[in-house]
Coordinates of C-alpha atoms and ligand atoms in Angstrom, one line a residue:
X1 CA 11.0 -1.4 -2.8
X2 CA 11.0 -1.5 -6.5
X3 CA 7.7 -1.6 -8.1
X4 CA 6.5 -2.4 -11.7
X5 CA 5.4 -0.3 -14.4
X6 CA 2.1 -2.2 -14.4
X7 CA 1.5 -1.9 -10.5
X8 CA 2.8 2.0 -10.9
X9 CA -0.4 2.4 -13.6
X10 CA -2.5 0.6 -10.8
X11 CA -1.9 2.8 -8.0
X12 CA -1.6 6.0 -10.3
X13 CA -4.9 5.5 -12.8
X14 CA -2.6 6.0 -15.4
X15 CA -2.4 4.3 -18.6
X16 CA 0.6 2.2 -19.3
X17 CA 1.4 4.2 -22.3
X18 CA 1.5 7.7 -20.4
X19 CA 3.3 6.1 -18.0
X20 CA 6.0 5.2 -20.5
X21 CA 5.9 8.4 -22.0
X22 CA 6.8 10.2 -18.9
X23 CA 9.9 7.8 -18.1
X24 CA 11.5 8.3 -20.9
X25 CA 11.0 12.1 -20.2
X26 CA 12.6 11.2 -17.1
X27 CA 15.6 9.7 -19.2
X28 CA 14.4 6.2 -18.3
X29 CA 14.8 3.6 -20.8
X30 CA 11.7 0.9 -20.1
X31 CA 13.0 -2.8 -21.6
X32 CA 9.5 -4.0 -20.0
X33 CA 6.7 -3.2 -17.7
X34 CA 7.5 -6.1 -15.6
X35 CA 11.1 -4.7 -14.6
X36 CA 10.9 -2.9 -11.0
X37 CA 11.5 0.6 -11.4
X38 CA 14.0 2.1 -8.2
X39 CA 12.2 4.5 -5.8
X40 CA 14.1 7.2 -7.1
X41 CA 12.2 6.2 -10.9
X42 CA 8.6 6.3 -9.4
X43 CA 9.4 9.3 -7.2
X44 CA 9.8 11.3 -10.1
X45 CA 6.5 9.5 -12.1
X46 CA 4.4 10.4 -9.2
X47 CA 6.2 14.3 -9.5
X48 CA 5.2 14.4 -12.9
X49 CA 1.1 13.2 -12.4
X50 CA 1.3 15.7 -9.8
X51 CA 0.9 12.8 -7.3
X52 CA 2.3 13.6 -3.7
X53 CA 4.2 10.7 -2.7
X54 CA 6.0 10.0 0.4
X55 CA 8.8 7.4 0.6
X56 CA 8.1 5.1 3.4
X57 CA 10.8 2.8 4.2
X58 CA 10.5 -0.3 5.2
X59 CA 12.8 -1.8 8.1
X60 CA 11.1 -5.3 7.9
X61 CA 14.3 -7.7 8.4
X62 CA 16.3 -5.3 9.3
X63 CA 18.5 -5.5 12.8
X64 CA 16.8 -2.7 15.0
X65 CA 18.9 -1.0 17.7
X66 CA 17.7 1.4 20.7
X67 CA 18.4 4.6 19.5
X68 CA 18.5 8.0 21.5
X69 CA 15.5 10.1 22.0
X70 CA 14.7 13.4 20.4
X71 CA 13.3 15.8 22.4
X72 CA 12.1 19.3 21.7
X73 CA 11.1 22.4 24.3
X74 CA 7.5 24.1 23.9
X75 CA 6.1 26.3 26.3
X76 CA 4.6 29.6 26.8
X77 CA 6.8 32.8 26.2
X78 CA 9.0 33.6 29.1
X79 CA 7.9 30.9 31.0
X80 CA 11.9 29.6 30.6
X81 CA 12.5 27.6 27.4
X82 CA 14.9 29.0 26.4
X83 CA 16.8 29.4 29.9
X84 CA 16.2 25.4 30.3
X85 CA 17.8 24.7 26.8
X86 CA 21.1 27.1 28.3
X87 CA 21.1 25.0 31.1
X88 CA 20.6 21.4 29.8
X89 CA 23.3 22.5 27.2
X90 CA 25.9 22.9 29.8
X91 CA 25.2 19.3 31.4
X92 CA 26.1 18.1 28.6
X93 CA 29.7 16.5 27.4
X94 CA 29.5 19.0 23.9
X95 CA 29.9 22.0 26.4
X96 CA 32.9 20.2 28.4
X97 CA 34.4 19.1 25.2
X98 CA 34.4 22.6 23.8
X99 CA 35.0 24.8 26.4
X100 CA 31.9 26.5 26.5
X101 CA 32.4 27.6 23.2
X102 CA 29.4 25.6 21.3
X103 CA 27.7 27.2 17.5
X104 CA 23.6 27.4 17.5
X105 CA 23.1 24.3 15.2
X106 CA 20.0 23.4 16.1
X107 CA 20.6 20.6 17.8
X108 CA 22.7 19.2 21.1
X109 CA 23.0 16.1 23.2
X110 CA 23.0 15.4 26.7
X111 CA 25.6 12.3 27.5
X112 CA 24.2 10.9 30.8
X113 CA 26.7 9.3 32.8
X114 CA 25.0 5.6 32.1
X115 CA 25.8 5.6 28.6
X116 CA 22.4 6.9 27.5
X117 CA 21.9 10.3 25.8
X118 CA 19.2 12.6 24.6
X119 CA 19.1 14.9 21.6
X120 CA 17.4 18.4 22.1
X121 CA 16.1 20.1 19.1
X122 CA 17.5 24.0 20.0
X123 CA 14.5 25.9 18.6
X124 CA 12.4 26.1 21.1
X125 CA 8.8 26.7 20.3
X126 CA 5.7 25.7 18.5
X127 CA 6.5 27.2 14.8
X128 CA 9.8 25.3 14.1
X129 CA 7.4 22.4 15.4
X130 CA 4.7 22.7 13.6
X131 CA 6.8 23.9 10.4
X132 CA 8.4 20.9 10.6
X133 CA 4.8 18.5 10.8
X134 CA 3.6 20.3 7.8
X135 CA 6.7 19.2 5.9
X136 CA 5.9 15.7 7.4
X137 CA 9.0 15.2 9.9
X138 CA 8.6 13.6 12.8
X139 CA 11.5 13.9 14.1
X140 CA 10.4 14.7 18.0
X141 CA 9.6 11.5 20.2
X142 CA 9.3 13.7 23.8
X143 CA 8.1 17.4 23.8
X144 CA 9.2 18.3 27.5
X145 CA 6.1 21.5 28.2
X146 CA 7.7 23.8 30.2
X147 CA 5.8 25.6 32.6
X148 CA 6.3 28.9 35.2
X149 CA 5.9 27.3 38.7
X150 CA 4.2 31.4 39.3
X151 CA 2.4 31.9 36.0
X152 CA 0.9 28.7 35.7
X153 CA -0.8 27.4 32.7
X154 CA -1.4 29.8 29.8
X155 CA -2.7 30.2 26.2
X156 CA 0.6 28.7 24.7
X157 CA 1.0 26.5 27.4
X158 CA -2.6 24.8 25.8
X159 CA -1.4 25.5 22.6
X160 CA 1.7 23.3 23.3
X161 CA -0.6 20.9 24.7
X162 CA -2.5 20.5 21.6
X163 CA 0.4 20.3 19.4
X164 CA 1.7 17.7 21.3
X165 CA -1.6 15.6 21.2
X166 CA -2.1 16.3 17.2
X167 CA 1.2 14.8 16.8
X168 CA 0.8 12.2 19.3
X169 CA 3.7 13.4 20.8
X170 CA 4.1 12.2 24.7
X171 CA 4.8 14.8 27.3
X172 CA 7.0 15.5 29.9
X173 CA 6.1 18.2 32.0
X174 CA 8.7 20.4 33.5
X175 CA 7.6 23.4 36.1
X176 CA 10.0 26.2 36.0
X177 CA 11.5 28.7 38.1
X178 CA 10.8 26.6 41.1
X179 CA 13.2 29.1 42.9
X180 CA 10.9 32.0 43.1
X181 CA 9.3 33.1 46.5
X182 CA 5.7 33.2 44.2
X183 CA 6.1 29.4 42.9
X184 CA 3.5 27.2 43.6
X185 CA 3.7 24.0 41.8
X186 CA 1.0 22.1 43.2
X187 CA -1.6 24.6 41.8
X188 CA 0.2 24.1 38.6
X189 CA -0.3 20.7 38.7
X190 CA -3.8 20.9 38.9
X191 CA -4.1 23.6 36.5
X192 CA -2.9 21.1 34.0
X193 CA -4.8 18.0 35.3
X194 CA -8.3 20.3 34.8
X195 CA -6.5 20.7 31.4
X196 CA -7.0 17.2 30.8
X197 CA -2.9 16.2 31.1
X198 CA -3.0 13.1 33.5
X199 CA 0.0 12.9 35.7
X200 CA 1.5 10.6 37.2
X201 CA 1.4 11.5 40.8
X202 CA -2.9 11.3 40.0
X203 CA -2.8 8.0 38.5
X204 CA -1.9 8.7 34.7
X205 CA 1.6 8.2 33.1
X206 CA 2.3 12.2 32.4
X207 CA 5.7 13.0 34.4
X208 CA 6.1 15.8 36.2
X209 CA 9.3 17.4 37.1
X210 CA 10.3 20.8 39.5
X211 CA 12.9 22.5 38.5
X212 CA 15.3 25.7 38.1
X213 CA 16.7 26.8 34.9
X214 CA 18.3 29.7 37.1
X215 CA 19.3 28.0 39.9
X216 CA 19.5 24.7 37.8
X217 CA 18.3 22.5 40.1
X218 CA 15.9 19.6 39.0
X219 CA 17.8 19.0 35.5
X220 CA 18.9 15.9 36.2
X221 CA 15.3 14.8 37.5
X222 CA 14.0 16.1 34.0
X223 CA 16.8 14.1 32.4
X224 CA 15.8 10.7 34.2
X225 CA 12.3 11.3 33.2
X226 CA 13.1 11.7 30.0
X227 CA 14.9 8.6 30.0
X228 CA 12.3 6.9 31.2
X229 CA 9.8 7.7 28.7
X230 CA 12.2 7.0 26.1
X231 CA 11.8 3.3 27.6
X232 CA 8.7 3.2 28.0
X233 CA 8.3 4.2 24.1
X234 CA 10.9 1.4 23.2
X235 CA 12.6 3.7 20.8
X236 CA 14.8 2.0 17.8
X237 CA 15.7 2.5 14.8
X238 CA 17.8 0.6 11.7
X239 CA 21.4 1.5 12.1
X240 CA 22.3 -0.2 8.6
X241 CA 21.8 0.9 5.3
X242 CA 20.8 4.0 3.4
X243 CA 20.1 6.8 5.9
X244 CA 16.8 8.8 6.4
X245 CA 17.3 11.6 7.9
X246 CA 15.6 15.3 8.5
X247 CA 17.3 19.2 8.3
X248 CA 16.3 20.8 11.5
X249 CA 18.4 23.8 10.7
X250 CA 19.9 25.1 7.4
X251 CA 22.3 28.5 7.2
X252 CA 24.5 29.8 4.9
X253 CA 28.5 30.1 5.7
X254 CA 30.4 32.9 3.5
X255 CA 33.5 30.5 3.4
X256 CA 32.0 26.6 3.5
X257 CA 28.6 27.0 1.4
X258 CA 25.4 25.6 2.5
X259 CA 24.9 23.7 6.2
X260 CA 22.6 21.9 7.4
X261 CA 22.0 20.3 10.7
X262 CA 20.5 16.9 10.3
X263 CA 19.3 14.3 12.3
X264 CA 19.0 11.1 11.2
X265 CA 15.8 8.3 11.7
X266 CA 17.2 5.7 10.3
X267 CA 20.3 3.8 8.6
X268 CA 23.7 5.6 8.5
X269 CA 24.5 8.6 6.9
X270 CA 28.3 8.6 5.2
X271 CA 30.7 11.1 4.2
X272 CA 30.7 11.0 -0.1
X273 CA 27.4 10.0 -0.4
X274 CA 25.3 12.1 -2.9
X275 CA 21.8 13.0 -1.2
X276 CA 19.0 14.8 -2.5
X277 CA 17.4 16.9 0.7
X278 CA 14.3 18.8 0.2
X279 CA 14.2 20.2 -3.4
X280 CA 18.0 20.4 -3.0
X281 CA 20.7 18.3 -3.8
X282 CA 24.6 17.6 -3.3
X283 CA 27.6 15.5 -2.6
X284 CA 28.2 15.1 1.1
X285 CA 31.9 16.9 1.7
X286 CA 32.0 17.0 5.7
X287 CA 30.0 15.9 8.6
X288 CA 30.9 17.8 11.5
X289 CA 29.8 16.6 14.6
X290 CA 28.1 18.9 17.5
X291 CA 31.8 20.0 18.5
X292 CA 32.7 20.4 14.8
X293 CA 34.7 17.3 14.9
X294 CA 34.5 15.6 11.3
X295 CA 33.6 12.6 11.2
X296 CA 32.3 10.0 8.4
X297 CA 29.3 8.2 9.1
X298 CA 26.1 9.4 11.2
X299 CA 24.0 7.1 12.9
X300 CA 20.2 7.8 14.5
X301 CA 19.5 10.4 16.6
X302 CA 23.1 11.8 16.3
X303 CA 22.8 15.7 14.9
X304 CA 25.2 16.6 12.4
X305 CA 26.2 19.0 10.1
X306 CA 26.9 18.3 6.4
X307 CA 28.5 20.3 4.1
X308 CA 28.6 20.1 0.4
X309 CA 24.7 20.8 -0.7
X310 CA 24.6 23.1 -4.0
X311 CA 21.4 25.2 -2.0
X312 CA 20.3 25.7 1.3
X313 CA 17.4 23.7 2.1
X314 CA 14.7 24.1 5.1
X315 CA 14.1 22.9 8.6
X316 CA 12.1 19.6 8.1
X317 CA 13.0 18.6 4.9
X318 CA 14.0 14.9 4.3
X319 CA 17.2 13.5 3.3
X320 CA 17.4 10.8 1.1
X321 CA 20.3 8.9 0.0
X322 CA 20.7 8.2 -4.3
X323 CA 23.3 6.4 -6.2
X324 CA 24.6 8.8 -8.4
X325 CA 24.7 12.2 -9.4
X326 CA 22.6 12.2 -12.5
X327 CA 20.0 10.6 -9.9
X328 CA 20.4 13.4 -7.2
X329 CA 20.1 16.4 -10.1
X330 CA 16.9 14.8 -11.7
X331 CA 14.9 14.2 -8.4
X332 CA 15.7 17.9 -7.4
X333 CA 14.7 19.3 -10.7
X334 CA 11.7 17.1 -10.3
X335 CA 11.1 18.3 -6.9
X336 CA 11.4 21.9 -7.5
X337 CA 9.7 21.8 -10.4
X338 CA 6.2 20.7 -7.6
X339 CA 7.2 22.6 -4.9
X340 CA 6.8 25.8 -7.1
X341 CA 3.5 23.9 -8.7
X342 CA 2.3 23.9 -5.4
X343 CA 3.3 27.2 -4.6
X344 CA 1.6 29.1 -7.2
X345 CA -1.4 26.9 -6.8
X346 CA -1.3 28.1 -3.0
X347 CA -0.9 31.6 -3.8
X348 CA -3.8 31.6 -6.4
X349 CA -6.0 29.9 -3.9
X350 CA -5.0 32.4 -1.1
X351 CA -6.1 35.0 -3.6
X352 CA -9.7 33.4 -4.4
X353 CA -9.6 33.3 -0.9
X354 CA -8.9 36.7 -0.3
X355 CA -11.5 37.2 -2.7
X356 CA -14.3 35.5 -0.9
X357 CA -13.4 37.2 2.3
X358 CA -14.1 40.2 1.1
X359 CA -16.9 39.5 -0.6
X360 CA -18.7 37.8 2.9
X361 CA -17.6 41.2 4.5
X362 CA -19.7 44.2 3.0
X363 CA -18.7 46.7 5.8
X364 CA -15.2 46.7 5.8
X365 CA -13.3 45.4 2.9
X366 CA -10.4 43.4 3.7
X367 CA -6.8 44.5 2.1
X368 CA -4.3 41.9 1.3
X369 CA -0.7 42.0 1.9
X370 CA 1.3 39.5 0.3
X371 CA 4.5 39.2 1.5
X372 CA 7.6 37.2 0.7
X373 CA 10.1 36.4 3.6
X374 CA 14.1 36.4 4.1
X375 CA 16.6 35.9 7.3
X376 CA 19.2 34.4 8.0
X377 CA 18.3 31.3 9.3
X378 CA 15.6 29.2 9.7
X379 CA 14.3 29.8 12.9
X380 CA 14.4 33.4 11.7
X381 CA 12.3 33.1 9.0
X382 CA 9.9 31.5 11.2
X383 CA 10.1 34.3 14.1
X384 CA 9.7 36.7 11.9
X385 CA 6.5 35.3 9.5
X386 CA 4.6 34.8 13.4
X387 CA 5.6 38.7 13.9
X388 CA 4.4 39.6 10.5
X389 CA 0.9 37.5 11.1
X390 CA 0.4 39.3 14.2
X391 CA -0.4 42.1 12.0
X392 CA -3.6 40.3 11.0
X393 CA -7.2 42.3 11.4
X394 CA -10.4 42.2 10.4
X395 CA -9.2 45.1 8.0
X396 CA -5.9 43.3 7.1
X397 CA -5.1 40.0 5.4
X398 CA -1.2 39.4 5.9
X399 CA -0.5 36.6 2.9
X400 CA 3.1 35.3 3.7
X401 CA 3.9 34.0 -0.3
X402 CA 7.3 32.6 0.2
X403 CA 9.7 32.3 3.2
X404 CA 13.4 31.3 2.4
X405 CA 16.6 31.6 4.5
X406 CA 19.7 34.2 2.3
X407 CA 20.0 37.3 1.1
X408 CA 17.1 38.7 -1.0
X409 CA 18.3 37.6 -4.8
X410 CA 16.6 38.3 -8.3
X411 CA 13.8 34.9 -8.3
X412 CA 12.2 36.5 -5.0
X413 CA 11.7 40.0 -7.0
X414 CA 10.3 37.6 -9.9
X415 CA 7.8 36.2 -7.5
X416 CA 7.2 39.6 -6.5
X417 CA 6.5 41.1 -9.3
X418 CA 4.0 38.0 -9.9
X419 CA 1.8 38.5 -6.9
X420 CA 2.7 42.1 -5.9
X421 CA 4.1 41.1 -2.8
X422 CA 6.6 43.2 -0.8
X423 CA 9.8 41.7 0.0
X424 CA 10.9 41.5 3.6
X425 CA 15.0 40.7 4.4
X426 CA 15.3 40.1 8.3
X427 CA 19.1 40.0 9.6
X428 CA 20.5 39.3 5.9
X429 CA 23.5 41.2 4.0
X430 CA 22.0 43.4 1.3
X431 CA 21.3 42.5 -2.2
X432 CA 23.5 43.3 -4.8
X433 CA 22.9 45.5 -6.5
X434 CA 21.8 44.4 -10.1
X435 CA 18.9 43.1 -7.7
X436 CA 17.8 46.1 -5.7
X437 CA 17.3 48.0 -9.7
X438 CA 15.5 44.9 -10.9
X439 CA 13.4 46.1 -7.3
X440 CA 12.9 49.6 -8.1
X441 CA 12.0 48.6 -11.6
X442 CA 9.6 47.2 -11.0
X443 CA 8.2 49.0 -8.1
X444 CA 9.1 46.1 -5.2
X445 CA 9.6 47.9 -2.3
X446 CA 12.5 46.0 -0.1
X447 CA 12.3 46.1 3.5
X448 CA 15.1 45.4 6.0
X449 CA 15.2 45.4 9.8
X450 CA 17.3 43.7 12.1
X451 CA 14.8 44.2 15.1
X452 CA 11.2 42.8 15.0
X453 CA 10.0 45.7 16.6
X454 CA 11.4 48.4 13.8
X455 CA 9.9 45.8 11.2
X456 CA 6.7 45.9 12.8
X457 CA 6.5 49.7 13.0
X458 CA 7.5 50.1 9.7
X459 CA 5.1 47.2 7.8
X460 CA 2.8 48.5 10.1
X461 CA 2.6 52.5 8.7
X462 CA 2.7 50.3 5.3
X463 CA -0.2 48.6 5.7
X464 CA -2.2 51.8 7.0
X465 CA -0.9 53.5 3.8
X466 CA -2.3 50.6 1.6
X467 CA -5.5 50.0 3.5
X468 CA -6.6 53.9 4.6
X469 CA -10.1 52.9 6.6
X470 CA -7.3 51.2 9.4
X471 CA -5.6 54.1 11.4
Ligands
GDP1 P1 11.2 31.7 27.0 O1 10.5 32.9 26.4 O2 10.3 30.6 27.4 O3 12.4 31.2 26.2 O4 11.8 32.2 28.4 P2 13.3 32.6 28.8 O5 14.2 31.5 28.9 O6 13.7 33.7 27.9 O7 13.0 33.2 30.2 C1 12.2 34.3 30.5 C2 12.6 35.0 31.8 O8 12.5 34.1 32.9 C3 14.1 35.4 31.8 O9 14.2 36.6 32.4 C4 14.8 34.3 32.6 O10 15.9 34.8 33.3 C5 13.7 34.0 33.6 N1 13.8 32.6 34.1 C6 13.8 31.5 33.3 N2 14.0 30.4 34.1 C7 13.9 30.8 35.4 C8 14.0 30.1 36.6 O11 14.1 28.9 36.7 N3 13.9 30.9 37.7 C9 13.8 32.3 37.7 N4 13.8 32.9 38.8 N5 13.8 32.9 36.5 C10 13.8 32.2 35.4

């Protein structure tokens, strides 16, 4: 916890004198360099030396309690991901409780009859995966790799495989559609052992599972084995004190404001509690539980939805608890203030890259297409920036500046107008108006689709427009 001004200069490099400077830019009065300054203090110091910091909390001491696994679906497309998340949902209590009638949150759990559960992350897929790594959240013990008992092992199936690895992320294999006349498991199987994946029927501790989203048969199989390797991990986690906790899913609700679906690591989470998540901050109002039951505290593993954040934040994001609201504004000026930093360092270096590309390539010159990215939620955002990059070629650099989950408003034509990007609003209400002049203004063309396909026809006959050598 708290460290001094003297060991903050240590780490940093800084001089003590800078270092002073910059808290009481902060608003931090310093009596001495020998008082510990609060995480919250040196969070911002690193912010302002540009330092990237990570709060790493310690549980030493602390009464640790098994805790639910967290599970998430990857798998090549159509192979049933999304069929096996249907079915798993419906084994579990939420469903019962609610009649059938549950809300995409991004998260459900599966209540076994022992007393043991699992949470499924409800975005299947590598992207919400890997969007989440890059913003550092582990938040998946078990990926479960699903795989078509007649297709067998494909490109995103190794993909999968690889994601799972780089995050050192066990697996639990699940062959699908186990039903059809053409399944044939067994050359699955050792499709994925010549993939390197050592099961457990060939000596290795990778679980393999047949099932049948369809005819859902197997689930409970998968469920047990999930079980089991949630044992075999150990998993716990500190159910005292100040919670940790990631967004897996964010939206924006006309009449209650901001959601996000949360799971938390570590510690409780309690209704009242100011939190600042992401770059964002707020005052936690209500937290809902999967059946939209409110209730006050939130312990590991346990999704829930809070409401009461002044913006919407993004899938991996962290969620830390602060004292006050003075605290919670500062470290989400602070944080805002380096995420856009970082952003316009990013774009700048895409362009010199962008540069350099071209230069290297004297035949054909490659045209860049920045892009900035709205939908309505999340997972949209990331369905749709995959769509967009599929639009890559050697002719064609697709540059995706800024994703972000609302309407199209006036700071995404500002960052338009910056880069010359073109703005792209997937499944979101229309600007007002004051926005879509700023637009034409400044010669920002808008683009909205509801289908992926229109969007890609359209961007498409955009890019041969701006790039003539590629029809
Ligand atoms: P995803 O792209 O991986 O999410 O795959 P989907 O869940 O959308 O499934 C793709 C197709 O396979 C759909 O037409 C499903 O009905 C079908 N499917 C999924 N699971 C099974 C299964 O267990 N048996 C059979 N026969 N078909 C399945």
């Amino acid at each position: 916890e708290g460290m001094t001004i003297v060991e903050l200069a240590k780490r940093t490099g800084e001089s003590l004198s800078s270092l002073q400077d910059i808290l009481l830019n902060v608003g931090e009065k310093v009596e001495s360099e020998f008082d510990p300054l609060s995480i919250d203090i040196a969070e911002l110091v690193a912010m302002e030396l540009g330092v990237n910091v990570r709060r790493r909390h310690s549980d030493e001491g602390a009464k640790l309690l098994a805790r639910p696994p967290v599970v998430t679906v990857m798998g090549h497309v159509d192979h049933g991901k999304t069929s096996l998340l249907d079915a798993l949902r419906q084994t579990s209590l939420v469903e019962k409780e609610a009649g059938g009638i549950t809300q995409h949150l991004g998260a459900f759990v599966v209540s076994m009859p022992s007393g043991s559960s699992i949470t499924f992350l409800d975005t299947p897929g590598h992207a919400a995966f890997s969007a989440m790594r890059a913003r550092g959240a582990a938040v998946t013990d078990i990926v479960v790799l699903v795989v078509a008992a007649d297709d067998g092992v494909m490109p995103q199936t190794q993909e999968a495989m690889s994601h799972a690895t780089l995050a050192k992320v066990p697996v639990v294999v699940a062959i699908n559609k186990c039903d059809k006349p053409a399944a044939d498991p067994e050359q699955v199987k050792l499709q994925l052992a010549s993939e390197g994946l050592l099961l457990e029927e060939m000596g290795g501790d990778v679980q393999v599972v047949e099932v049948s989203a369809v005819k859902k048969t197997g689930l409970d199989r998968l469920e047990e084995a999930l079980l089991l390797q949630a044992e075999l991990m150990d998993l716990k986690a500190r159910i005292d004190g100040p919670a940790q906790a990631y967004v897996v899913e964010a939206r924006l609700d006309r009449g209650r404001g901001p959601l996000a679906t949360a799971i938390v690591k570590a510690g409780t989470l309690v209704c009242g509690q100011y939190v600042v998540v992401g770059s964002e901050w707020g005052r936690i109002r209500a937290l809902r539980d999967m059946v939209g039951k409110m209730t006050d505290r939130a312990t590991p593993a346990m999704p829930i939805e809070i409401e009461g954040l002044k913006g919407l934040p993004m899938a991996g994001d962290d969620i830390v608890v602060v004292d006050s609201e003075e605290r919670a504004r500062m470290l989400s000026t602070g944080r805002t203030r380096k995420s856009e930093k970082d952003r316009l360092r990013k774009i700048s270096e895409g362009r010199t890259e962008a540069e350099e590309s071209s230069e290297e390539q004297e035949v054909v010159e490659r045209v860049e297409m920045p892009i900035i990215v709205k939908a309505d939620v999340q997972g949209t955002v990331q369905a749709v920036t995959d769509a967009l990059k599929s639009l890559n070629s050697p002719q064609v650099f697709v540059n995706i500046v800024h994703v972000g989950v609302g309407p199209v408003s006036q700071s995404d034509i500002d960052l338009a107008r910056a880069c010359g990007a073109c703005i792209v609003g997937f499944n979101v209400k229309n600007p007002p108006s004051s926005v879509t002049q700023a637009a034409t203004r400044a010669s920002i063309q808008i683009k909205t689709h509801r289908v992926i396909y229109h969007l890609l026809e359209d961007m498409g006959s955009l890019i041969v427009h701006k790039a003539p050598g590629t029809a």
